Tab-separated table of C-alpha atoms and ligand atoms in Angstrom:
chain	number	residue	atom	x	y	z
A	25	MET	CA	10.836	178.765	62.313
A	26	ASN	CA	7.995	176.389	61.816
A	27	VAL	CA	8.472	173.466	59.465
A	28	THR	CA	4.945	172.149	59.758
A	29	GLU	CA	3.081	175.133	58.381
A	30	PRO	CA	-0.445	174.367	57.112
A	31	PRO	CA	-0.832	173.845	53.354
A	32	SER	CA	-1.086	177.111	51.447
A	33	PRO	CA	-4.680	178.242	50.750
A	34	ALA	CA	-4.096	177.736	47.046
A	35	GLY	CA	-3.469	174.056	47.706
A	36	ARG	CA	-1.032	172.159	45.567
A	37	LEU	CA	0.243	174.026	42.566
A	38	LEU	CA	-0.277	171.388	39.921
A	39	LYS	CA	-0.874	173.750	37.044
A	40	ALA	CA	2.083	174.837	34.960
A	41	PRO	CA	2.595	178.597	35.129
A	42	GLU	CA	1.978	180.593	31.975
A	43	ASN	CA	5.581	181.553	31.486
A	44	PHE	CA	8.619	179.322	31.367
A	45	ILE	CA	10.358	181.997	33.417
A	46	SER	CA	8.218	183.868	35.911
A	47	LYS	CA	8.087	187.669	35.861
A	48	ASP	CA	10.540	187.933	38.728
A	49	GLY	CA	13.045	185.853	36.796
A	50	VAL	CA	12.660	182.601	38.679
A	51	ARG	CA	12.802	179.494	36.542
A	52	THR	CA	9.981	177.286	37.796
A	53	VAL	CA	10.914	173.710	38.538
A	54	PHE	CA	8.520	171.534	36.617
A	55	SER	CA	7.426	168.255	37.995
A	56	GLN	CA	8.685	165.365	35.946
A	57	ALA	CA	6.539	162.687	37.517
A	58	LYS	CA	2.819	162.154	37.013
A	59	ALA	CA	0.685	161.613	40.093
A	60	GLY	CA	-0.007	157.920	40.617
A	61	ARG	CA	3.129	156.634	38.941
A	62	ARG	CA	4.327	154.956	42.077
A	63	ASP	CA	6.820	152.723	40.293
A	64	PHE	CA	8.558	155.831	39.047
A	65	ILE	CA	8.810	157.251	42.517
A	66	ARG	CA	9.985	153.946	43.956
A	67	ASN	CA	12.727	153.571	41.335
A	68	ALA	CA	13.764	157.180	41.635
A	69	LEU	CA	13.940	156.790	45.392
A	70	ALA	CA	16.199	153.766	45.065
A	71	ALA	CA	18.385	155.659	42.629
A	72	ALA	CA	18.542	158.673	44.913
A	73	VAL	CA	19.606	156.459	47.785
A	74	ALA	CA	22.348	155.048	45.578
A	75	GLY	CA	23.361	158.635	44.718
A	76	THR	CA	22.734	158.306	40.997
A	77	ALA	CA	19.714	158.476	38.741
A	78	SER	CA	19.646	155.511	36.348
A	79	THR	CA	18.533	155.888	32.745
A	80	ALA	CA	15.645	153.514	33.436
A	81	THR	CA	14.452	155.738	36.270
A	82	LEU	CA	14.724	158.915	34.273
A	83	SER	CA	13.000	157.484	31.192
A	84	GLN	CA	9.910	157.036	33.371
A	85	ALA	CA	9.897	160.754	34.066
A	86	ASN	CA	8.132	161.355	30.735
A	87	PRO	CA	4.664	162.797	31.225
A	88	VAL	CA	1.808	160.684	29.868
A	89	PRO	CA	0.778	162.226	26.491
A	90	ALA	CA	-2.485	164.186	26.516
A	91	GLU	CA	-5.572	162.369	25.241
A	92	GLY	CA	-6.048	162.859	21.499
A	93	GLY	CA	-2.425	163.818	21.040
A	94	ASP	CA	-0.429	166.891	21.878
A	95	PRO	CA	-1.477	169.849	19.700
A	96	HIS	CA	2.063	171.172	19.969
A	97	ILE	CA	3.160	168.106	18.011
A	98	LEU	CA	0.148	167.496	15.774
A	99	ASN	CA	-0.343	171.029	14.436
A	100	LEU	CA	2.742	171.972	12.504
A	101	PRO	CA	3.981	175.303	13.825
A	102	ALA	CA	5.043	178.222	11.627
A	103	HIS	CA	8.687	177.532	12.378
A	104	THR	CA	8.408	174.154	10.669
A	105	THR	CA	6.527	175.341	7.596
A	106	GLY	CA	7.857	178.866	7.052
A	107	LEU	CA	11.154	180.555	6.347
A	108	GLY	CA	13.262	181.433	9.365
A	109	GLN	CA	15.102	184.647	9.991
A	110	GLY	CA	18.274	185.518	8.102
A	111	VAL	CA	21.805	185.361	9.448
A	112	ALA	CA	23.160	188.419	11.212
A	113	THR	CA	24.723	190.868	8.804
A	114	ASP	CA	25.886	192.968	11.699
A	115	GLY	CA	24.998	193.396	15.334
A	116	TYR	CA	25.583	191.419	18.506
A	117	GLY	CA	23.539	188.321	19.393
A	118	ALA	CA	20.925	188.466	22.136
A	119	PRO	CA	19.104	185.792	24.211
A	120	SER	CA	15.688	184.414	23.231
A	121	GLN	CA	12.723	186.714	23.832
A	122	PHE	CA	11.334	183.966	26.091
A	123	GLU	CA	14.294	184.411	28.449
A	124	LYS	CA	13.795	188.139	28.902
A	125	ASN	CA	12.894	187.787	32.578
A	126	VAL	CA	16.319	186.361	33.335
A	127	GLN	CA	17.941	189.609	34.362
A	128	ARG	CA	20.238	191.249	36.822
A	129	ARG	CA	18.091	192.861	39.467
A	130	GLN	CA	18.327	195.227	42.393
A	131	SER	CA	17.399	193.705	45.723
A	132	PRO	CA	13.960	194.584	47.081
A	133	GLY	CA	15.668	194.729	50.507
A	134	LEU	CA	18.063	197.548	49.598
A	135	THR	CA	17.551	201.240	48.929
A	136	GLN	CA	16.925	201.647	45.201
A	137	THR	CA	19.759	203.816	43.941
A	138	THR	CA	21.542	203.743	40.609
A	139	GLN	CA	25.147	204.975	40.694
A	140	SER	CA	26.244	203.637	44.065
A	141	SER	CA	24.459	200.370	43.884
A	142	VAL	CA	24.390	196.632	43.246
A	143	SER	CA	22.635	194.465	40.709
A	144	PHE	CA	22.466	190.751	41.517
A	145	ALA	CA	23.087	187.851	39.131
A	146	PRO	CA	20.114	185.448	38.622
A	147	LEU	CA	21.886	182.362	39.991
A	148	GLN	CA	18.661	180.339	40.068
A	149	SER	CA	18.360	180.522	36.269
A	150	LEU	CA	21.971	179.753	35.316
A	151	PHE	CA	23.656	176.461	34.449
A	152	GLY	CA	27.223	175.227	34.789
A	153	ILE	CA	29.775	177.592	36.282
A	154	VAL	CA	30.256	180.476	33.824
A	155	THR	CA	28.177	183.626	34.284
A	156	PRO	CA	27.109	185.120	30.943
A	157	SER	CA	28.738	188.555	30.798
A	158	GLY	CA	25.393	190.363	30.408
A	159	LEU	CA	24.213	188.768	33.674
A	160	HIS	CA	27.412	189.338	35.705
A	161	PHE	CA	26.566	191.063	38.980
A	162	GLU	CA	27.489	194.758	39.189
A	163	ARG	CA	28.759	196.762	42.103
A	164	HIS	CA	29.613	200.385	41.442
A	165	HIS	CA	30.512	202.932	44.079
A	166	GLN	CA	30.111	205.849	41.663
A	167	GLY	CA	28.492	204.531	38.489
A	168	TRP	CA	30.083	202.849	35.473
A	169	TRP	CA	31.830	204.317	32.457
A	170	ASP	CA	32.524	203.180	28.922
A	171	ILE	CA	36.113	204.398	28.730
A	172	ASP	CA	37.794	204.944	25.342
A	173	PRO	CA	40.585	202.341	25.343
A	174	SER	CA	42.771	204.451	23.072
A	175	LYS	CA	42.909	207.068	25.838
A	176	HIS	CA	43.270	204.688	28.768
A	177	ARG	CA	46.671	204.378	30.461
A	178	LEU	CA	48.098	202.092	33.146
A	179	MET	CA	50.770	203.732	35.302
A	180	LEU	CA	53.259	201.847	37.485
A	181	ASN	CA	55.217	203.646	40.172
A	182	GLY	CA	56.821	203.105	43.563
A	183	SER	CA	56.013	204.994	46.760
A	184	ASP	CA	59.696	205.951	46.394
A	185	GLU	CA	62.331	205.086	43.778
A	186	ARG	CA	63.761	202.185	45.801
A	187	MET	CA	60.525	200.204	45.445
A	188	LEU	CA	60.401	200.370	41.652
A	189	LYS	CA	63.352	201.432	39.496
A	190	ARG	CA	61.579	202.451	36.268
A	191	PRO	CA	58.109	203.977	36.604
A	192	MET	CA	56.209	202.995	33.452
A	193	VAL	CA	53.082	203.913	31.508
A	194	PHE	CA	51.300	201.385	29.268
A	195	THR	CA	48.733	202.008	26.576
A	196	MET	CA	46.178	199.236	25.934
A	197	ASP	CA	48.011	198.302	22.706
A	198	GLU	CA	51.272	197.953	24.603
A	199	LEU	CA	49.642	195.751	27.246
A	200	MET	CA	47.891	193.547	24.738
A	201	ARG	CA	51.083	192.600	22.879
A	202	LEU	CA	52.558	191.079	26.058
A	203	PRO	CA	52.267	187.366	26.980
A	204	SER	CA	48.788	186.729	28.430
A	205	VAL	CA	46.996	183.957	30.322
A	206	SER	CA	43.297	182.989	30.537
A	207	ARG	CA	41.863	181.569	33.758
A	208	PHE	CA	38.453	180.804	35.251
A	209	HIS	CA	37.784	182.473	38.595
A	210	PHE	CA	34.848	183.580	40.706
A	211	ILE	CA	34.473	187.133	41.959
A	212	GLU	CA	32.339	187.599	45.061
A	213	CYS	CA	31.550	190.914	46.749
A	214	GLY	CA	32.499	190.770	50.436
A	215	ALA	CA	28.928	191.938	51.179
A	216	ASN	CA	27.327	188.953	49.414
A	217	THR	CA	24.690	187.383	51.709
A	218	GLY	CA	25.260	190.406	53.983
A	219	MET	CA	21.601	191.094	54.696
A	220	GLU	CA	21.168	187.671	56.261
A	221	TRP	CA	23.460	188.542	59.175
A	222	GLY	CA	20.511	190.380	60.689
A	223	ASN	CA	18.205	187.429	60.045
A	224	VAL	CA	16.573	189.133	57.065
A	225	ALA	CA	15.586	186.350	54.721
A	226	VAL	CA	15.491	187.810	51.200
A	227	PRO	CA	13.171	185.827	48.900
A	228	THR	CA	15.431	184.299	46.236
A	229	CYS	CA	19.023	183.103	45.873
A	230	GLN	CA	19.499	185.925	43.361
A	231	TYR	CA	19.249	188.354	46.282
A	232	SER	CA	20.833	186.186	48.966
A	233	HIS	CA	23.852	185.026	46.921
A	234	GLY	CA	23.795	186.890	43.568
A	235	MET	CA	26.802	189.103	44.273
A	236	ILE	CA	28.986	186.345	42.859
A	237	SER	CA	29.863	185.619	39.258
A	238	CYS	CA	32.407	183.463	37.461
A	239	SER	CA	34.198	184.142	34.199
A	240	GLU	CA	37.194	183.204	32.145
A	241	PHE	CA	39.471	186.236	32.516
A	242	THR	CA	42.320	187.054	30.143
A	243	GLY	CA	45.182	189.367	30.948
A	244	VAL	CA	48.829	189.910	31.791
A	245	PRO	CA	50.173	188.753	35.168
A	246	LEU	CA	50.884	191.874	37.245
A	247	LYS	CA	54.169	190.223	38.248
A	248	LEU	CA	55.390	190.472	34.658
A	249	LEU	CA	54.660	194.207	34.475
A	250	LEU	CA	56.309	194.906	37.830
A	251	ASP	CA	59.373	192.876	36.799
A	252	MET	CA	59.613	194.948	33.596
A	253	ALA	CA	59.547	198.068	35.760
A	254	GLY	CA	62.314	196.787	38.060
A	255	VAL	CA	60.357	196.123	41.253
A	256	ASP	CA	62.273	195.431	44.471
A	257	VAL	CA	60.136	192.753	46.124
A	258	LYS	CA	62.349	192.709	49.218
A	259	ARG	CA	61.283	196.254	50.051
A	260	GLY	CA	58.000	196.520	48.216
A	261	ARG	CA	55.765	194.041	50.054
A	262	PHE	CA	52.453	195.655	49.002
A	263	VAL	CA	50.848	197.184	45.953
A	264	LEU	CA	48.094	199.760	45.782
A	265	ALA	CA	45.605	199.421	42.909
A	266	GLU	CA	43.680	202.522	41.803
A	267	GLY	CA	40.661	202.876	39.509
A	268	ALA	CA	39.921	205.692	37.060
A	269	ASP	CA	36.295	206.309	38.120
A	270	GLY	CA	35.141	208.948	40.588
A	271	SER	CA	34.894	206.483	43.483
A	272	SER	CA	38.631	206.815	44.249
A	273	MET	CA	38.671	203.056	44.573
A	274	THR	CA	42.049	202.037	45.992
A	275	ARG	CA	42.948	198.743	47.610
A	276	THR	CA	46.134	197.228	49.032
A	277	ILE	CA	47.190	193.826	47.646
A	278	PRO	CA	49.954	191.865	49.427
A	279	MET	CA	52.993	191.340	47.181
A	280	GLU	CA	53.020	187.575	47.810
A	281	MET	CA	49.724	187.320	45.918
A	282	VAL	CA	51.303	189.204	43.012
A	283	GLU	CA	54.449	187.066	43.172
A	284	SER	CA	52.360	183.879	42.862
A	285	GLY	CA	51.496	185.031	39.334
A	286	GLU	CA	47.759	184.798	40.031
A	287	VAL	CA	46.971	188.516	40.052
A	288	LEU	CA	46.101	189.619	36.514
A	289	VAL	CA	45.784	192.944	34.803
A	290	ALA	CA	42.818	191.736	32.771
A	291	TYR	CA	41.145	193.024	29.626
A	292	GLY	CA	39.287	189.850	28.600
A	293	GLN	CA	36.141	188.260	30.062
A	294	ASN	CA	34.506	185.175	28.569
A	295	GLY	CA	36.342	185.442	25.271
A	296	GLU	CA	35.695	189.126	24.569
A	297	MET	CA	36.770	192.424	26.054
A	298	LEU	CA	35.472	193.218	29.566
A	299	ARG	CA	32.016	194.752	29.681
A	300	PRO	CA	31.956	198.460	30.652
A	301	GLU	CA	30.049	197.573	33.851
A	302	ASN	CA	32.880	195.201	34.782
A	303	GLY	CA	35.734	197.654	34.255
A	304	TYR	CA	36.391	198.017	30.524
A	305	PRO	CA	39.076	198.292	29.339
A	306	LEU	CA	41.155	197.061	32.299
A	307	ARG	CA	40.514	195.532	35.711
A	308	LEU	CA	42.546	193.794	38.362
A	309	VAL	CA	41.765	190.094	38.899
A	310	VAL	CA	42.717	188.980	42.425
A	311	PRO	CA	41.640	185.317	42.657
A	312	GLY	CA	40.072	184.272	45.967
A	313	VAL	CA	39.907	187.836	47.275
A	314	GLN	CA	36.667	189.803	47.810
A	315	GLY	CA	35.352	191.770	44.821
A	316	VAL	CA	36.314	195.223	46.071
A	317	SER	CA	40.002	194.456	45.436
A	318	TRP	CA	39.262	193.645	41.785
A	319	VAL	CA	39.718	197.309	40.896
A	320	LYS	CA	37.870	198.277	37.713
A	321	TYR	CA	39.007	200.907	35.178
A	322	LEU	CA	42.482	200.139	36.592
A	323	ARG	CA	44.808	203.066	35.915
A	324	ARG	CA	47.605	202.900	38.480
A	325	ILE	CA	49.627	200.423	40.509
A	326	GLU	CA	51.923	201.717	43.205
A	327	VAL	CA	54.474	199.586	45.066
A	328	GLY	CA	54.983	200.326	48.765
A	329	ASP	CA	56.373	198.835	51.966
A	330	MET	CA	53.184	198.777	54.060
A	331	PRO	CA	49.400	198.508	53.702
A	332	TYR	CA	47.893	201.801	52.551
A	333	ALA	CA	44.877	201.962	54.911
A	334	SER	CA	42.782	203.546	52.144
A	335	LYS	CA	39.133	204.427	52.871
A	336	ASP	CA	37.867	201.169	51.317
A	337	GLU	CA	39.984	199.089	53.697
A	338	ALA	CA	40.141	201.278	56.833
A	339	ILE	CA	36.481	202.238	57.256
A	340	HIS	CA	34.682	200.090	54.667
A	341	TYR	CA	34.954	196.334	54.064
A	342	ILE	CA	35.826	195.710	57.712
A	343	ASP	CA	34.107	193.171	59.966
A	344	LEU	CA	32.407	194.323	63.182
A	345	MET	CA	33.197	191.668	65.796
A	346	PRO	CA	31.042	190.779	68.842
A	347	ASP	CA	33.356	192.727	71.213
A	348	GLY	CA	32.773	195.930	69.218
A	349	ARG	CA	36.173	195.943	67.517
A	350	HIS	CA	36.670	195.810	63.764
A	351	ARG	CA	38.622	193.231	61.823
A	352	GLN	CA	40.524	194.704	58.835
A	353	TYR	CA	42.116	193.202	55.710
A	354	SER	CA	39.956	190.071	55.945
A	355	SER	CA	39.913	189.811	52.195
A	356	ILE	CA	39.861	186.093	51.344
A	357	GLN	CA	36.422	184.714	50.505
A	358	GLU	CA	36.122	181.566	52.620
A	359	CYS	CA	34.608	178.262	51.531
A	360	LYS	CA	30.892	178.640	50.774
A	361	SER	CA	28.087	177.049	48.781
A	362	VAL	CA	24.414	177.484	47.941
A	363	ILE	CA	21.732	175.313	46.386
A	364	THR	CA	20.404	177.195	43.348
A	365	THR	CA	17.623	174.702	42.481
A	366	PRO	CA	15.321	174.181	44.284
A	367	SER	CA	15.755	177.604	45.895
A	368	GLY	CA	13.679	180.466	47.276
A	369	GLY	CA	10.813	181.564	45.043
A	370	GLN	CA	10.728	178.369	42.980
A	371	VAL	CA	7.762	176.012	43.085
A	372	LEU	CA	7.861	172.226	42.918
A	373	LEU	CA	4.695	171.308	41.065
A	374	ASP	CA	4.384	167.724	42.252
A	375	LYS	CA	6.238	165.208	44.371
A	376	GLY	CA	8.757	162.974	42.648
A	377	PHE	CA	12.175	163.272	41.137
A	378	TYR	CA	14.216	166.486	41.119
A	379	GLN	CA	17.868	167.175	40.662
A	380	ILE	CA	19.222	169.296	43.484
A	381	THR	CA	21.975	171.526	42.120
A	382	GLY	CA	24.080	174.416	43.305
A	383	LEU	CA	27.424	176.166	43.398
A	384	ALA	CA	30.396	175.864	45.741
A	385	TRP	CA	33.605	177.883	45.925
A	386	SER	CA	36.585	178.759	48.093
A	387	GLY	CA	39.013	181.666	48.002
A	388	ARG	CA	41.673	179.310	49.328
A	389	GLY	CA	41.755	176.828	46.475
A	390	LYS	CA	39.654	174.024	45.048
A	391	VAL	CA	36.417	172.655	46.416
A	392	ARG	CA	37.074	169.150	47.711
A	393	LYS	CA	33.582	168.043	48.684
A	394	VAL	CA	29.980	169.207	48.997
A	395	ASP	CA	27.430	167.484	51.227
A	396	VAL	CA	23.691	168.014	50.863
A	397	SER	CA	21.006	167.618	53.515
A	398	VAL	CA	17.241	167.535	52.929
A	399	ASP	CA	16.386	167.477	56.649
A	400	GLY	CA	17.983	170.660	57.950
A	401	GLY	CA	21.433	169.214	58.616
A	402	ARG	CA	20.579	166.012	60.505
A	403	ASN	CA	21.702	163.713	57.690
A	404	TRP	CA	24.133	164.483	54.873
A	405	LYS	CA	24.829	162.885	51.509
A	406	PRO	CA	27.850	163.598	49.310
A	407	ALA	CA	26.898	165.522	46.159
A	408	GLN	CA	28.522	164.874	42.812
A	409	LEU	CA	31.027	167.566	41.750
A	410	GLN	CA	30.915	168.416	38.053
A	411	GLY	CA	34.342	168.815	36.490
A	412	PRO	CA	36.528	170.532	35.905
A	413	VAL	CA	37.027	171.509	39.552
A	414	MET	CA	39.273	174.573	39.339
A	415	ASP	CA	41.220	176.719	41.768
A	416	LYS	CA	39.270	179.701	43.225
A	417	CYS	CA	36.491	179.015	40.772
A	418	LEU	CA	32.821	178.072	41.025
A	419	THR	CA	32.158	174.333	41.169
A	420	ARG	CA	28.751	172.946	40.203
A	421	PHE	CA	27.353	170.140	42.365
A	422	THR	CA	24.309	167.905	41.898
A	423	LEU	CA	22.344	165.321	43.860
A	424	PRO	CA	19.310	163.313	42.687
A	425	TRP	CA	16.360	163.707	45.054
A	426	VAL	CA	12.845	162.348	45.302
A	427	TRP	CA	10.513	164.769	47.059
A	428	ASP	CA	7.878	162.947	49.110
A	429	GLY	CA	5.593	166.008	49.236
A	430	LYS	CA	6.402	166.761	52.870
A	431	PRO	CA	8.234	169.860	54.137
A	432	ALA	CA	11.983	169.550	53.557
A	433	LEU	CA	14.922	171.696	54.638
A	434	LEU	CA	17.581	171.793	51.909
A	435	GLN	CA	21.156	172.689	52.772
A	436	SER	CA	24.584	172.363	51.194
A	437	ARG	CA	27.901	172.358	53.041
A	438	ALA	CA	31.187	172.713	51.168
A	439	VAL	CA	34.672	171.631	52.210
A	440	ASP	CA	37.740	173.057	50.448
A	441	GLU	CA	41.128	171.505	49.778
A	442	THR	CA	42.553	172.990	52.985
A	443	GLY	CA	39.961	170.897	54.884
A	444	TYR	CA	37.966	173.980	55.923
A	445	VAL	CA	34.256	173.211	56.408
A	446	GLN	CA	31.572	175.813	55.620
A	447	PRO	CA	30.020	176.802	58.995
A	448	THR	CA	26.393	176.926	60.107
A	449	TYR	CA	24.887	180.231	61.320
A	450	ARG	CA	25.291	179.064	64.882
A	451	GLN	CA	29.016	178.374	64.392
A	452	LEU	CA	29.628	181.584	62.429
A	453	ARG	CA	27.756	183.828	64.871
A	454	ALA	CA	29.589	182.298	67.840
A	455	VAL	CA	32.782	183.811	66.430
A	456	ARG	CA	31.617	186.768	64.365
A	457	GLY	CA	28.467	187.956	66.157
A	458	THR	CA	25.420	189.279	64.313
A	459	ARG	CA	26.293	192.856	63.398
A	460	SER	CA	28.671	192.313	60.503
A	461	ILE	CA	27.865	193.094	56.895
A	462	TYR	CA	30.719	191.330	55.185
A	463	HIS	CA	31.936	187.770	54.805
A	464	ASN	CA	28.855	185.753	55.609
A	465	HIS	CA	29.629	182.281	54.262
A	466	SER	CA	27.170	180.319	56.367
A	467	VAL	CA	25.256	177.242	55.255
A	468	GLN	CA	22.020	178.393	53.547
A	469	THR	CA	18.650	176.738	54.209
A	470	TRP	CA	15.712	176.531	51.798
A	471	LEU	CA	12.399	175.282	53.140
A	472	VAL	CA	10.340	173.298	50.643
A	473	GLN	CA	6.797	173.732	51.944
A	474	ASP	CA	4.210	171.034	51.353
A	475	SER	CA	2.566	173.393	48.855
A	476	GLY	CA	5.764	173.010	46.800
A	477	GLU	CA	6.750	176.641	47.343
A	478	VAL	CA	10.360	177.132	48.370
A	479	LYS	CA	11.243	179.713	50.963
A	480	ASN	CA	14.374	181.208	52.525
A	481	VAL	CA	14.629	180.337	56.224
A	482	GLN	CA	17.320	180.386	58.888
A	483	LEU	CA	17.701	177.597	61.407
A	484	SER	CA	18.844	178.658	64.833
B	508	LIG	N1	37.048	201.360	40.038
B	508	LIG	C1	36.171	200.630	40.743
B	508	LIG	N2	36.485	199.357	40.983
B	508	LIG	C2	35.633	198.573	41.680
B	508	LIG	C3	34.424	199.094	42.212
B	508	LIG	C4	34.111	200.439	41.927
B	508	LIG	O1	33.078	200.979	42.312
B	508	LIG	N3	35.017	201.188	41.180
B	508	LIG	N4	33.610	198.272	42.971
B	508	LIG	C5	34.273	197.146	43.609
B	508	LIG	C6	33.389	196.206	44.274
B	508	LIG	S1	32.857	196.620	45.829
B	508	LIG	C7	33.105	194.975	43.732
B	508	LIG	S2	32.190	193.829	44.580
B	508	LIG	C8	33.536	194.632	42.367
B	508	LIG	C9	32.311	194.355	41.511
B	508	LIG	O2	32.715	194.000	40.219
B	508	LIG	P1	31.618	193.884	39.081
B	508	LIG	O3	30.832	195.164	39.031
B	508	LIG	O4	32.383	193.604	37.830
B	508	LIG	O5	30.731	192.729	39.450
B	508	LIG	O6	34.302	195.663	41.744
B	508	LIG	C10	35.147	196.374	42.622
B	508	LIG	N5	35.974	197.272	41.876
B	509	LIG	MO1	31.913	194.754	46.775
């Protein structure tokens, strides 16, 4: 990798692009400083060193008004002089037409299929920690269904009658009258960032990290249902979760996770019912565990005394180790983070002040700390964590930064409450090799080129 590449032929990209959001869904980072305003840069630099951006510094980020006045202010637009649109009489609200390029997308690096496929969430265009439901990533092994909730059933049984005394069947109505909880959690596919194992640098963080989303889920703790059905947790140390779609999705969940009360039989997502793509009307929520265990269209839970070795845990979702053996049941998503702005595909239009921001998470608890480097990991600065910092949930971090116009290598490194530190590629590959697909949680590097274009690179 070469950090001193010559300036791009187009030279500096000082002109604002036509669209607020580019066609490929990348929100361009606009420069906030005008060339020549050295005092601004100096103040911003001081603030960045101090780790905060003072109001005085930021107030200087205003562009100098155009000569003769800004026509967008001086000429009253139709929306100021005319009558706006009426309130909704029916129908479901939709985003602004100007945001239409913010979409879930299929990766250019993967075979374009529909039913057994993935669509990635546009992380680079999102704020805070909650993923809007219409932008939640999708992973279907056999396509999605919009199942009639009045016909959907959840069955509970034991692998024999000693595991569970009273096999039960619930309708949606019966489930929804039970005590429920609402909790914020991330869901990450075990294959997220999988392509990068082989040193394939996909262009944007949508494709490198977009198989993660975060929602407020509402549902009934599975523990409550199993207690109603008379589970014997001394014998029944595992449950099998089964979906109602044609993928025969079945996964083993250890009973201690269920006993903790964290595993939910969920029907709610971000204040409304689950979206069909995300398992409507019922899905399992298994906080901290890879997405495949969050069985959608959940129709059956069986209690048993050993792991089930189903196809999606015996031959899929296993990690190929350097010695040629496979690691199974490695389901917890380890501590990981990614800078979402500036990130691959974005363009910094001028040197000066930018807020670096990104997401951090851990399947083992809360994020304790995130450090950010702008020189490829030589020096680190602690980022600010935006509250609330929640258990097994995305955490937003920020760091003020003044770009000096020279190539920079941006990285983030998260530490969770167990003290676990997100590894570099070198550290991860030393243990896991290079031929895995799943569970890549390495530090990600974005190269800011002197043209302002940001590119995905790997440091060896
Ligand atoms: N029934 C069923 N459940 C499923 C799947 C599926 O194909 N069918 N895909 C799994 C995988 S691999 C992942 S990563 C998550 C994706 O959830 P999402 O589509 O809501 O993002 O659902 C899991 N649960
Ligand atoms: Mo997945």
